[in-house]
XYZ file of C-alpha atoms in Angstrom:
194
model
C 3.508 13.383 -15.811
C 4.206 10.545 -18.234
C 1.252 9.138 -20.183
C 1.824 5.607 -18.828
C 1.714 6.801 -15.241
C -1.315 8.994 -15.815
C -3.298 6.000 -17.098
C -2.386 3.912 -14.037
C -3.641 6.536 -11.612
C -7.167 6.851 -10.359
C -8.795 9.636 -12.376
C -11.165 12.313 -11.079
C -14.060 10.957 -13.175
C -13.780 7.606 -11.348
C -14.613 9.212 -8.014
C -18.274 9.228 -7.063
C -19.887 11.665 -4.664
C -20.323 10.082 -1.246
C -24.106 9.628 -1.628
C -23.805 7.784 -4.946
C -20.887 5.782 -3.588
C -22.981 4.831 -0.557
C -25.582 3.357 -2.915
C -22.939 1.300 -4.733
C -20.632 0.675 -1.796
C -21.351 -3.016 -1.227
C -20.442 -3.999 -4.787
C -17.369 -1.739 -4.950
C -16.211 -2.851 -1.511
C -16.634 -6.540 -2.360
C -14.579 -6.181 -5.515
C -11.844 -4.182 -3.735
C -11.610 -6.679 -0.872
C -11.290 -9.504 -3.398
C -8.454 -7.570 -5.085
C -6.749 -7.031 -1.716
C -6.994 -10.719 -0.817
C -4.448 -11.749 -3.466
C -2.242 -8.716 -2.785
C -1.961 -9.163 1.005
C 1.214 -10.894 2.147
C 1.676 -11.807 5.808
C 5.357 -11.755 6.743
C 5.578 -13.347 10.156
C 3.341 -12.373 13.049
C 3.717 -8.605 12.847
C 4.144 -7.496 9.224
C 1.512 -7.280 6.518
C 2.424 -6.059 3.050
C -0.594 -4.933 1.042
C 0.388 -4.381 -2.572
C -1.787 -1.634 -3.998
C -3.334 -1.378 -7.437
C -5.789 0.887 -9.205
C -8.823 -0.791 -7.656
C -7.556 -0.819 -4.068
C -6.537 2.840 -4.260
C -9.852 3.897 -5.822
C -11.645 2.123 -2.976
C -9.517 3.903 -0.353
C -10.253 7.284 -1.926
C -13.986 6.564 -2.079
C -13.980 5.434 1.549
C -12.148 8.580 2.661
C -14.581 10.817 0.782
C -17.533 8.914 2.270
C -16.168 8.929 5.826
C -15.196 12.596 5.768
C -18.162 13.578 3.534
C -15.813 15.497 1.287
C -17.531 17.630 -1.358
C -15.168 20.481 -2.195
C -13.356 19.861 -5.449
C -9.950 20.910 -4.141
C -10.314 18.465 -1.239
C -11.274 15.630 -3.591
C -8.269 16.439 -5.790
C -6.057 16.429 -2.697
C -7.268 12.897 -1.803
C -6.608 11.763 -5.373
C -3.084 13.159 -5.309
C -2.323 11.720 -1.880
C -3.548 8.198 -2.577
C -2.275 8.026 -6.160
C 1.238 8.512 -4.748
C 0.901 5.032 -3.235
C 0.751 3.393 -6.658
C 3.981 2.268 -8.200
C 4.939 3.536 -11.628
C 5.831 1.271 -14.563
C 8.080 -1.505 -13.257
C 7.233 -0.667 -9.636
C 4.933 -2.190 -7.068
C 3.438 0.192 -4.499
C 2.816 -1.335 -1.110
C 1.359 -0.432 2.270
C 3.227 -1.950 5.212
C 1.144 -2.507 8.318
C 3.036 -3.295 11.514
C 0.592 -5.088 13.780
C 1.265 -5.499 17.483
C -1.826 -5.918 19.675
C -0.500 -4.681 23.010
C -0.020 -0.876 22.903
C 2.940 -0.939 25.308
C 4.714 -3.681 23.368
C 3.867 -1.861 20.096
C 5.536 1.320 21.338
C 8.678 -0.574 22.379
C 8.920 -2.522 19.115
C 8.280 0.501 16.879
C 11.222 2.189 18.582
C 13.461 -0.873 18.207
C 12.370 -1.405 14.590
C 13.041 2.197 13.527
C 15.226 1.040 10.612
C 12.792 -1.652 9.439
C 11.959 -0.072 6.027
C 15.569 -0.350 4.872
C 15.523 -4.067 5.727
C 12.415 -4.989 3.724
C 12.791 -6.653 0.360
C 11.142 -8.748 -2.312
C 12.870 -11.696 -3.953
C 12.528 -12.053 -7.716
C 12.819 -15.186 -9.849
C 16.523 -16.015 -10.095
C 17.004 -14.892 -6.466
C 17.598 -11.170 -7.125
C 16.717 -9.028 -4.094
C 14.955 -5.668 -4.494
C 14.956 -3.382 -1.459
C 12.036 -1.141 -0.578
C 12.141 2.581 -1.149
C 10.051 4.946 0.969
C 9.573 8.562 1.838
C 11.888 9.319 4.784
C 9.261 11.731 6.131
C 7.295 8.639 7.211
C 9.908 7.649 9.770
C 10.269 9.629 12.978
C 13.524 10.387 14.736
C 13.029 7.718 17.388
C 9.977 5.702 16.371
C 8.614 3.984 13.286
C 4.999 4.616 12.292
C 2.905 1.438 12.241
C 1.834 2.251 8.651
C 4.477 2.776 5.960
C 4.177 3.288 2.215
C 6.815 1.476 0.196
C 7.736 0.895 -3.426
C 9.689 -1.931 -5.003
C 11.319 -1.386 -8.414
C 10.943 -4.906 -9.808
C 10.945 -4.211 -13.555
C 8.617 -6.684 -15.238
C 9.205 -9.587 -12.819
C 6.630 -10.373 -10.164
C 8.200 -11.246 -6.806
C 8.288 -14.814 -5.583
C 8.876 -13.929 -1.906
C 8.839 -11.045 0.572
C 11.049 -10.699 3.586
C 12.915 -8.741 6.210
C 16.538 -8.994 7.240
C 16.215 -6.648 10.202
C 18.386 -8.091 13.011
C 15.319 -8.590 15.241
C 12.948 -9.589 12.467
C 14.646 -11.931 10.012
C 12.136 -13.883 7.980
C 10.930 -14.543 4.467
C 7.673 -15.866 3.066
C 7.048 -17.300 -0.387
C 4.173 -15.832 -2.370
C 1.361 -18.098 -3.467
C 0.616 -18.630 -7.143
C -2.450 -16.362 -6.798
C -0.346 -13.590 -5.240
C 2.321 -13.854 -7.947
C -0.363 -13.799 -10.656
C -2.050 -10.719 -9.153
C 1.230 -8.792 -8.969
C 2.220 -9.897 -12.491
C -1.150 -8.595 -13.761
C -0.560 -5.235 -12.052
C 2.898 -4.954 -13.595
C 1.514 -5.870 -17.030
C -1.228 -3.250 -16.726
C 1.350 -0.608 -15.790
C 3.585 -1.620 -18.705
C 0.652 -1.486 -21.146
C -0.146 2.034 -19.911
């Protein structure tokens, strides 16, 4: 693993046991939720892109260990490996896509119709360049999209100015706020600094 990538990942020594985490949870949670606020992009009524960074991933790992009361070292290392995969490498932004549809029957219908949605998601960079999402094809079923997808956008050193979809049934684009652009630019700078 490259040195730059290793330094971006959440390290084992950053993971607290679930009892100690429980004692510090309010402060850690507050900081992580603040980090998520500027990395959450609502694209229309049904799509939320949550751009991940070191802090948001560390929080997710700590929450999983707390919820599942994980204590075995190999299980902790498995959580680290699993969640660290969500982070983008240098020049990449890792992102969790949440497809939100309240009604379960409508959700099932739409997730079948939107099966190809990941290939239609993009970010727009300054100068109007479009960068398409990449994803692990194992996340997409044969006839239905999962409502949670993990994406990456290879943006180089340019923070996106907009996010969108050009799926035939879901064509829309939303501009990022200054705070969102700044947060993503900071994440890219941290990754580049290694």
